[in-house]
Every structure is written in C-alpha cells, then in structure tokens.
Coordinates of C-alpha atoms in Angstrom, one line a residue:
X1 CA -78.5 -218.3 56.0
X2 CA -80.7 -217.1 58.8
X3 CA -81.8 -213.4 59.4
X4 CA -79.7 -213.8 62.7
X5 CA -76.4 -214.5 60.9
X6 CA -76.8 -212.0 58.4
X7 CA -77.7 -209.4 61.2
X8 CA -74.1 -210.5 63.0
X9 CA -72.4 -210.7 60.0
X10 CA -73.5 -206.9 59.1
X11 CA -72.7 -205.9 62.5
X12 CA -69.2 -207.4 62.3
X13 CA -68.4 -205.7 59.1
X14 CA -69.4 -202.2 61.0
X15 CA -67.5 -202.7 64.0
X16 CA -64.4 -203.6 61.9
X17 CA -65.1 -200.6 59.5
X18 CA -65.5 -198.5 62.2
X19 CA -62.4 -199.7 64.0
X20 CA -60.4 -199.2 60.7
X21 CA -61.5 -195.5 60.6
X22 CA -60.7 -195.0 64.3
X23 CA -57.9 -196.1 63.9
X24 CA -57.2 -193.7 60.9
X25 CA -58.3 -190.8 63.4
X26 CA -55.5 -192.1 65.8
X27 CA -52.6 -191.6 63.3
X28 CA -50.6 -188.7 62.7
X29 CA -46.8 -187.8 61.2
X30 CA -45.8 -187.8 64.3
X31 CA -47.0 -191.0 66.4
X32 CA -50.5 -192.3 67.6
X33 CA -53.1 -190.5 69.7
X34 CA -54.8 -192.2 72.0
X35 CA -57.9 -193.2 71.2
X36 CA -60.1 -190.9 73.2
X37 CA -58.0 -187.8 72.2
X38 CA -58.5 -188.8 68.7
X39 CA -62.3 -189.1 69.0
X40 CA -62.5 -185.9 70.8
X41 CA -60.7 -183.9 68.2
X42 CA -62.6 -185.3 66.0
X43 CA -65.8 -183.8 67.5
X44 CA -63.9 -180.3 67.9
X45 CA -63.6 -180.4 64.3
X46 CA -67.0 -181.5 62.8
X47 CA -68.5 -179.6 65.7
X48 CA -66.6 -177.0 64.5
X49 CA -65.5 -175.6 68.0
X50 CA -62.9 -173.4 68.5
X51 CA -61.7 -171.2 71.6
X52 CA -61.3 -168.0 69.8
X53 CA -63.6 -167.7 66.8
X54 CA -62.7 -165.2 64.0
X55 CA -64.5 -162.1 65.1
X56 CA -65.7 -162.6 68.3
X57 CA -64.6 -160.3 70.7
X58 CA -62.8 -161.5 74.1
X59 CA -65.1 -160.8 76.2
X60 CA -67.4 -163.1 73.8
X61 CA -64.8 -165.5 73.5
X62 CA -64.5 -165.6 77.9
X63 CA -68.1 -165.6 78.3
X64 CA -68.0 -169.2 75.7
X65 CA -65.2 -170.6 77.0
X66 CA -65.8 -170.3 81.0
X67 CA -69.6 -171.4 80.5
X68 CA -68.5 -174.2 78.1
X69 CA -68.6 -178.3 80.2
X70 CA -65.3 -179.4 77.9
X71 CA -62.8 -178.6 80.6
X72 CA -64.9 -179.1 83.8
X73 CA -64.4 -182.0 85.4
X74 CA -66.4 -184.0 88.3
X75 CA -66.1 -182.0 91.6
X76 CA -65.6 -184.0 94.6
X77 CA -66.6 -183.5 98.2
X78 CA -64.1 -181.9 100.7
X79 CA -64.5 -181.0 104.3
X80 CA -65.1 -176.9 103.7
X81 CA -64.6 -174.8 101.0
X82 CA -64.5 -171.1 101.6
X83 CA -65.1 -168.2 98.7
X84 CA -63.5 -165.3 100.3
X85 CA -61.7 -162.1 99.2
X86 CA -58.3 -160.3 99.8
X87 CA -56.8 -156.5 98.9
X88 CA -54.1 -156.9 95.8
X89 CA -52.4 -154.2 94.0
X90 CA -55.0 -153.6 91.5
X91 CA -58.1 -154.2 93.6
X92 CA -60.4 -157.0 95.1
X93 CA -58.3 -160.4 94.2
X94 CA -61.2 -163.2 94.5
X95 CA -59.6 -166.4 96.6
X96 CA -61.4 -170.0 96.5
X97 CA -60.3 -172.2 100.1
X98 CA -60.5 -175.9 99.3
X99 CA -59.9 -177.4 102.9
X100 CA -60.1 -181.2 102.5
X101 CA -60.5 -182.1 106.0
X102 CA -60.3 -180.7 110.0
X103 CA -57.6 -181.2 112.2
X104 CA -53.8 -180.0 112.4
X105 CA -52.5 -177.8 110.6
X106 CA -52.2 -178.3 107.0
X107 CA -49.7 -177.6 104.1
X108 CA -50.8 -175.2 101.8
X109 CA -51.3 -175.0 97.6
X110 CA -51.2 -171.7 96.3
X111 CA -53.2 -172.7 92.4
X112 CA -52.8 -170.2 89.0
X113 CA -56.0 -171.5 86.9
X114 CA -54.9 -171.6 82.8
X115 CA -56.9 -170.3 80.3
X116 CA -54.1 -168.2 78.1
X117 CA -54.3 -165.3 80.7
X118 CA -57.8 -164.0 79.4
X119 CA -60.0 -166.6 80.4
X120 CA -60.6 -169.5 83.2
X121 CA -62.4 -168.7 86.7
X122 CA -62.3 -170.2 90.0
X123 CA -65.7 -172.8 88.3
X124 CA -63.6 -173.8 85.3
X125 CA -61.0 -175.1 87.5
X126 CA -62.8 -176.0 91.0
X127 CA -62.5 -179.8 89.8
X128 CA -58.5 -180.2 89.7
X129 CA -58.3 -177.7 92.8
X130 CA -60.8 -179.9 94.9
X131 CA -58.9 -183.1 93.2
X132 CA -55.3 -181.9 94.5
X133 CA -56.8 -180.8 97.9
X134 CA -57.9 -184.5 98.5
X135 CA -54.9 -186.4 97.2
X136 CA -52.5 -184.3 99.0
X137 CA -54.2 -183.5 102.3
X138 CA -53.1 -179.7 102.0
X139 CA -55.7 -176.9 102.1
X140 CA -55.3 -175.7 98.6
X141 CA -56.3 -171.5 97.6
X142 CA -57.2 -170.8 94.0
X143 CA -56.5 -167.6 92.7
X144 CA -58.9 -165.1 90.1
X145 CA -56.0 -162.4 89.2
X146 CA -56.9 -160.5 87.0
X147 CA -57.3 -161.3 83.4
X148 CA -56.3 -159.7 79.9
X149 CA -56.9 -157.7 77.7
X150 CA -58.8 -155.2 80.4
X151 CA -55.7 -155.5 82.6
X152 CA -52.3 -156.8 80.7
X153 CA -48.5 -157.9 81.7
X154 CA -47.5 -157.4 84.7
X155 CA -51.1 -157.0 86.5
X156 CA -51.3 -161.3 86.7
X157 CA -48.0 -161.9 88.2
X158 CA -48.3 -158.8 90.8
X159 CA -52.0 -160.2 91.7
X160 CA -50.2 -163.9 91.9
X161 CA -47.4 -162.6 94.1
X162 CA -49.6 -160.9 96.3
X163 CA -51.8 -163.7 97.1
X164 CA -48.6 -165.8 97.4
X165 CA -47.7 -163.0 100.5
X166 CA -51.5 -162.7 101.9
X167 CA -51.5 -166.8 102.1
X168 CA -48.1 -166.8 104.2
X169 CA -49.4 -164.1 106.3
X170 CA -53.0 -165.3 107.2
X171 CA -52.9 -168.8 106.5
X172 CA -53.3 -169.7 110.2
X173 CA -56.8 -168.4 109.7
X174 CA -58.0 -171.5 107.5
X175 CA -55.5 -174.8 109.3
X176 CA -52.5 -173.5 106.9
X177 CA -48.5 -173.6 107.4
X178 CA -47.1 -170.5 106.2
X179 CA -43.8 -172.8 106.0
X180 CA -45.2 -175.5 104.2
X181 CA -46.3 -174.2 100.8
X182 CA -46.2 -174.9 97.3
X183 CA -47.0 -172.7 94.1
X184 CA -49.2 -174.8 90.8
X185 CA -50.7 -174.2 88.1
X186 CA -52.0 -175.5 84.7
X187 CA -50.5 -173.6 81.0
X188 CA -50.5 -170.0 81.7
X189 CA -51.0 -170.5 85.3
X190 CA -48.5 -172.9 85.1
X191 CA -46.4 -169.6 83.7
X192 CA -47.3 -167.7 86.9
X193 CA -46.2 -170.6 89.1
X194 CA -43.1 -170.6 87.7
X195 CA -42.5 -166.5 87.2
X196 CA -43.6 -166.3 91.0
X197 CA -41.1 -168.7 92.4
X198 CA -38.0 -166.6 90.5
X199 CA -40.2 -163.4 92.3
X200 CA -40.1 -165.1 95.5
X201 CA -36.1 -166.3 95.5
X202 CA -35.0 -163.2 94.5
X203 CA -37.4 -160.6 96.4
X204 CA -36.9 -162.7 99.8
X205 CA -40.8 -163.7 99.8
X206 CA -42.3 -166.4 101.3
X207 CA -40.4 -169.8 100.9
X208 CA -42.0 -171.6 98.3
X209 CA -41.2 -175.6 99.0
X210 CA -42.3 -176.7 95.7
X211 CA -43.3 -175.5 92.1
X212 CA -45.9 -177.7 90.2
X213 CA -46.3 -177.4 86.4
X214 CA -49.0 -178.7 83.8
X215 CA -48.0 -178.0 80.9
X216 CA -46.6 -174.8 81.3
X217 CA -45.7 -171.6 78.8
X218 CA -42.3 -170.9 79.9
X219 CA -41.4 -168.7 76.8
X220 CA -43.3 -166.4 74.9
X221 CA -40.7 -164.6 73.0
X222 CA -40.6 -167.6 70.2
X223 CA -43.1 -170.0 69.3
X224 CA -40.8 -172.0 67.2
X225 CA -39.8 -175.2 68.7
X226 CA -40.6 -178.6 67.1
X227 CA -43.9 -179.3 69.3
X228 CA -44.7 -175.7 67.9
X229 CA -44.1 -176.8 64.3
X230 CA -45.8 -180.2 64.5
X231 CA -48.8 -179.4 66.1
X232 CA -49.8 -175.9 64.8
X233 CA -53.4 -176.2 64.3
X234 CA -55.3 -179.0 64.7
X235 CA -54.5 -180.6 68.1
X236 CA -56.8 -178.6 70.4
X237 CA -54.8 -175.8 71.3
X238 CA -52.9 -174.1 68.1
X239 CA -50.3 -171.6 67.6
X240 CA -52.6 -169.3 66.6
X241 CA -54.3 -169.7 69.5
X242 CA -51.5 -168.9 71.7
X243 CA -50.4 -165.6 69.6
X244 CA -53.4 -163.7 70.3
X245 CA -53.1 -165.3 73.5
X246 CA -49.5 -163.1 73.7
X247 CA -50.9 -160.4 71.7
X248 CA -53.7 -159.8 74.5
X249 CA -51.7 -160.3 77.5
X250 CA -48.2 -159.1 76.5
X251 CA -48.9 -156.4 74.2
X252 CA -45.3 -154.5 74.0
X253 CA -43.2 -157.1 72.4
X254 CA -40.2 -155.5 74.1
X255 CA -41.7 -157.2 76.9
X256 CA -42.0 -160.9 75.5
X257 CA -38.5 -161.6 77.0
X258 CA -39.0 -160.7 80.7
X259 CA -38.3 -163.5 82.9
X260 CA -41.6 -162.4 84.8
X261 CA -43.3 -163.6 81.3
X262 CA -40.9 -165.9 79.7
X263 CA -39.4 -167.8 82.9
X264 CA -36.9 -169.9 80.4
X265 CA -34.7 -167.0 79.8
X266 CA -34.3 -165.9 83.3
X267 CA -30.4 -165.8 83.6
X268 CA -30.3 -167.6 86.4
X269 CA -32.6 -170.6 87.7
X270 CA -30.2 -171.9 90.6
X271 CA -32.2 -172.3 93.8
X272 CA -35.7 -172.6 93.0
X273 CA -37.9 -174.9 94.6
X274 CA -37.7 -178.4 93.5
X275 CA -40.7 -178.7 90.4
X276 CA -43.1 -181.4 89.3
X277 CA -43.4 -180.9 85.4
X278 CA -46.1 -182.4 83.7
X279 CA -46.4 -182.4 79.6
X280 CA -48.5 -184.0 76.8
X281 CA -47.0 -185.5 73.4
X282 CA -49.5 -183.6 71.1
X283 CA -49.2 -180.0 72.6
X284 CA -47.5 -177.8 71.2
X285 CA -46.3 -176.5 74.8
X286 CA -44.8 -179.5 74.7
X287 CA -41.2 -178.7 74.5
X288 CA -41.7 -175.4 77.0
X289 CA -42.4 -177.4 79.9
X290 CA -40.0 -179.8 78.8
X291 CA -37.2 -177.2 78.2
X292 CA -38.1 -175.8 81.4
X293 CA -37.1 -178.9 83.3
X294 CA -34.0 -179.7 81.4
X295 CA -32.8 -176.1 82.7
X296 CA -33.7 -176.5 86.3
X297 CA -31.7 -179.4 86.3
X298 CA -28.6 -177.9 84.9
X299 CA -28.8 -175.3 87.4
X300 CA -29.0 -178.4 90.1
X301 CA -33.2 -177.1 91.2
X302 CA -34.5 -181.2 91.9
X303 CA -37.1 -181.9 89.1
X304 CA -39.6 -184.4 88.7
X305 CA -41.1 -184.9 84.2
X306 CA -43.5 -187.2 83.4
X307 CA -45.3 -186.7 79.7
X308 CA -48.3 -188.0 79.0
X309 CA -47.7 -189.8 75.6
X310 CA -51.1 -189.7 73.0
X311 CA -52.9 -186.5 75.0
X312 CA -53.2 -183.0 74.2
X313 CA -53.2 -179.9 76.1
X314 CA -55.7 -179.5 78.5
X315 CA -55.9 -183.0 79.3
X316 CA -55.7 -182.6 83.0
X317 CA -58.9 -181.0 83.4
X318 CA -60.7 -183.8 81.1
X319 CA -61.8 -186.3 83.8
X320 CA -64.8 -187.0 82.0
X321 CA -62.8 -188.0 78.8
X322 CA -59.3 -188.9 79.9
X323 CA -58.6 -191.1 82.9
X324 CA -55.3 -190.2 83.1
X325 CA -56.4 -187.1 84.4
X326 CA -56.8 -188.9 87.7
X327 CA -53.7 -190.8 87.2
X328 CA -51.6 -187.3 86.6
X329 CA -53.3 -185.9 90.2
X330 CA -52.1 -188.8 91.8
X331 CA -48.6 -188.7 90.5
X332 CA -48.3 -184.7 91.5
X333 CA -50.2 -185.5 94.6
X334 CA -47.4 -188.4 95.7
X335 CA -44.6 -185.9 94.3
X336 CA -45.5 -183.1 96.0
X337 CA -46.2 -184.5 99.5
X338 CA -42.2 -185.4 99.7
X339 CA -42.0 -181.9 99.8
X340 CA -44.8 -181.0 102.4
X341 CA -44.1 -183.8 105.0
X342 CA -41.9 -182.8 108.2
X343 CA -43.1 -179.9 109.7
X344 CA -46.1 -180.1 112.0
X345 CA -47.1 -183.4 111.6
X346 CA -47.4 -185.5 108.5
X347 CA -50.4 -184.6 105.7
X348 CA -51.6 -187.6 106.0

C-alpha cells in the first residue's frame, strides 16, 4: 500500500472520529443542537467563559462582557447614523439614529438592547439595529437607559418610556412618523418592549403599531418552567445567570410581580399592539416568550411565533456563527412591515 493511501486512509478515520464526537456534542436529553451551537458551547466550556464569573464585580463583569466580539455581529452600511442625546427622568438618556436611506418620511423602531439589565451598550448591539434598519426601511433609534445595579427597577422602564415619548414628539427631526412606530428588543430589552407597550395602552402614550420580541423575559417572579429546568446551566445563558440578573435589577422581591417587570402577569393584555415573538429551543427563556404569545392571543392582540429549533439564547446577535441570525431579521423585518405600510407612502 502506498504512502498516499495510508495518508487517505488516516485522514478518513479522523474525519469520521471527529464527526462521531461532533455529533456526541450535538446531543442532549432533550433533542439535537445544531451543529454550530454545539461547537460553540463547546468552546464556552473548555475556554471556560462565563458572563458573570464568581467574584467579579459588575462593573468587572460589564466592562468583560460589552468589550467581548461573541455577540457583535458584522455592521452594515446605512445612509446616516446619528449619536445624539435627549433629557429623561434620571438624566442624559444616550440615543443611536440608524437612518437607512433619504427620502420620505420613514417609519420608526424604537430598540431596548439585552444584556440582563446591567450590561449591553449602543456597540454591543449596533449590528442587529443597523440590520433591522435596512431590512425594514424604517429609521430605527437605539436606546442606552440606564443600567443596574447603580440605578435599579423602575429607572429602565421610565428611561424606555420616555424615549418612546421624545421619538413621537421629535421624530420629524430625523425623516420619522410619529404614527408609524414600533417598540423591539432582544431578552431584557425584549422585557422593556413589552412592559412599555402595557405603559403606553394604559397611560394614553404614543400608539405603538407593533411590539417585537427576541426572546424575551416576560416573568421574573418564577424561574421554574420546563425550559428553566432543562436548560439550567450549560446552554449559554443559565439560571443562575438570570437570578443575579433579578437580584441586581429587581432588588425588593415584592416587586418581582409588577407587570412593569413581569409583563405575563399583567391582568389584562387586551389591546396591545400586534407582536412578532421570536424564541430558541435550548434557552431557557424559552417558555417566557412563548407563554407570552399564547396569552396575547387569548386576549385576541394578533401574534406572530417562530422558534428557532437547535439555537440558544443570544443567537440573534451571532451573525458570525449562526446564519439564521439573518434569516430571523428577515422574518421580523417582513412581519413588521405589515404593520408600518399605509401611512405616508410605502417603506419600501
């Protein structure tokens, strides 16, 4: 046998091995991973990265996180994009103005960033912002509320609500339609997306035409469901994880059941804006987002759900690891502009 052969013969064997342990990697007790998400928890754990290490303190644990290239993604170009500044209830509220192109007057994206309420900045979450701005044609504004534990429960949702209002008002100033606008937002800025559109029905604020959801918390108060149980720790984002998470920005547990916080217990949900709802399979947020929905539509709001089967939280702002990141923009992108068509011309 020639040195070639044995040289192809060895490199079969590997590639087989090596598929066999992939593979390995991809199952769990409750279904497969896909592949990549597999491979990159992998990495997390030999790597041994973690978003809140055992004794670090949060500012340590910001400082990591909002430097780290994990959840940045590849920033396209738009027409203009505008940092700019605005007076809120506890100070200077920092605004980011993704405008993805000149003309008429534009619908407008009002966009929570994630990052458990104590992390995430306008740079960890430019990519998805700019992404959304370009698939939907609507000038999008990012908000930087303020962030826990310096400044907890309720200081996020007033500084969300308030942007919501300064948007309405001056949106004329950057090719935006005060009556064209949606609230988003990814995890616990998917949370203030959905706590401001209860704020906005019931305290006669600006008319919100649609709510868009990545994998939201809805409630706080338990942490208990089966997406909870099954994917505890070792999935990316774990339950211990999201407890300090609470702890930080929710400190009074009285508080863990206010509909401002926990947006699933609000008594009523009848005439929100219509939602887009996005979830993974292997996060344990899971079955928020996904009890979320399942109550809008008893209460007759329209609702769009779509899980992503084999991803994990955070998959949204992967674009470097998970092409379905893309995929998900495009699907809220097409949901939302039923919403934002009509008025003033078409987004397109």
């Amino acid at each position: 046998m020639s040195g070639t052969s044995i040289t192809i013969i060895v490199l079969c064997v590997f590639v087989l091995a090596a598929g066999t342990l992939i593979r390995s990697w991809m199952k769990t007790p409750y279904g497969d991973l896909d592949l990549r998400a597999a491979l990159l928890l992998k990495f997390i754990k030999v790597a041994g990265i973690e978003l809140f290490k055992e004794g670090e303190t949060p500012g340590e644990s910001r400082k990591t996180r909002n430097e780290s290239s994990l959840l940045r993604g590849r920033g396209i170009r738009l027409e203009a994009v505008r940092n700019i500044e605005i007076p809120g209830p506890g100070g200077i509220i920092p605004l980011r103005i993704y405008i993805p192109r000149t003309g008429p007057t534009l619908p407008v994206i009002v966009y929570y960033h994630g990052g458990g309420w104590f992390t995430g900045t306008l740079d960890t979450h430019d990519a998805i912002c700019r992404s959304l701005a370009r698939k939907t044609g609507a000038v999008l504004v990012a908000v930087d509320f303020r962030l826990a534990p310096e400044h907890v429960f309720p200081a996020a949702v007033e500084d969300a609500y308030a942007a919501l209002v300064w948007v309405e008002q001056n949106c004329r100033t950057f090719q935006g339609d005060g009556t064209r606008i949606v609230v988003a937002g990814d995890s616990s800025g998917g949370n203030l997306a959905a706590a401001i559109s209860i704020l906005a029905r019931d305290a006669g604020g600006p008319p919100i035409r649609c709510q868009a959801l990545i994998y939201p918390v809805t409630d706080i108060s338990r942490m208990e469901t089966p997406s909870y149980r099954h994917y505890t720790r070792g999935y990316y984002l774990t339950k211990r994880y999201m407890e300090l998470f609470r702890s930080m920005y929710v400190p009074d547990r009285a508080q863990w059941k206010d509909p401002r916080v926990s947006p699933l217990l609000a008594g009523d949900l009848r005439n929100l804006p219509p939602a887009i709802i996005i979830t993974a399979e292997f996060d344990i947020l899971r079955d928020d987002g996904e009890a979320y929905a399942a109550r809008l539509a008893e209460s007759n709001v329209p609702v769009v759900h779509r899980r992503y089967e084999g991803l994990i939280h955070g998959f949204m702002g992967m674009d470097r690891i998970f092409p379905q990141s893309h995929e998900a923009i495009s699907y809220i992108g097409d949901e939302l502009k039923k919403y934002l068509t009509g008025i003033e011309g078409n987004i397109e």
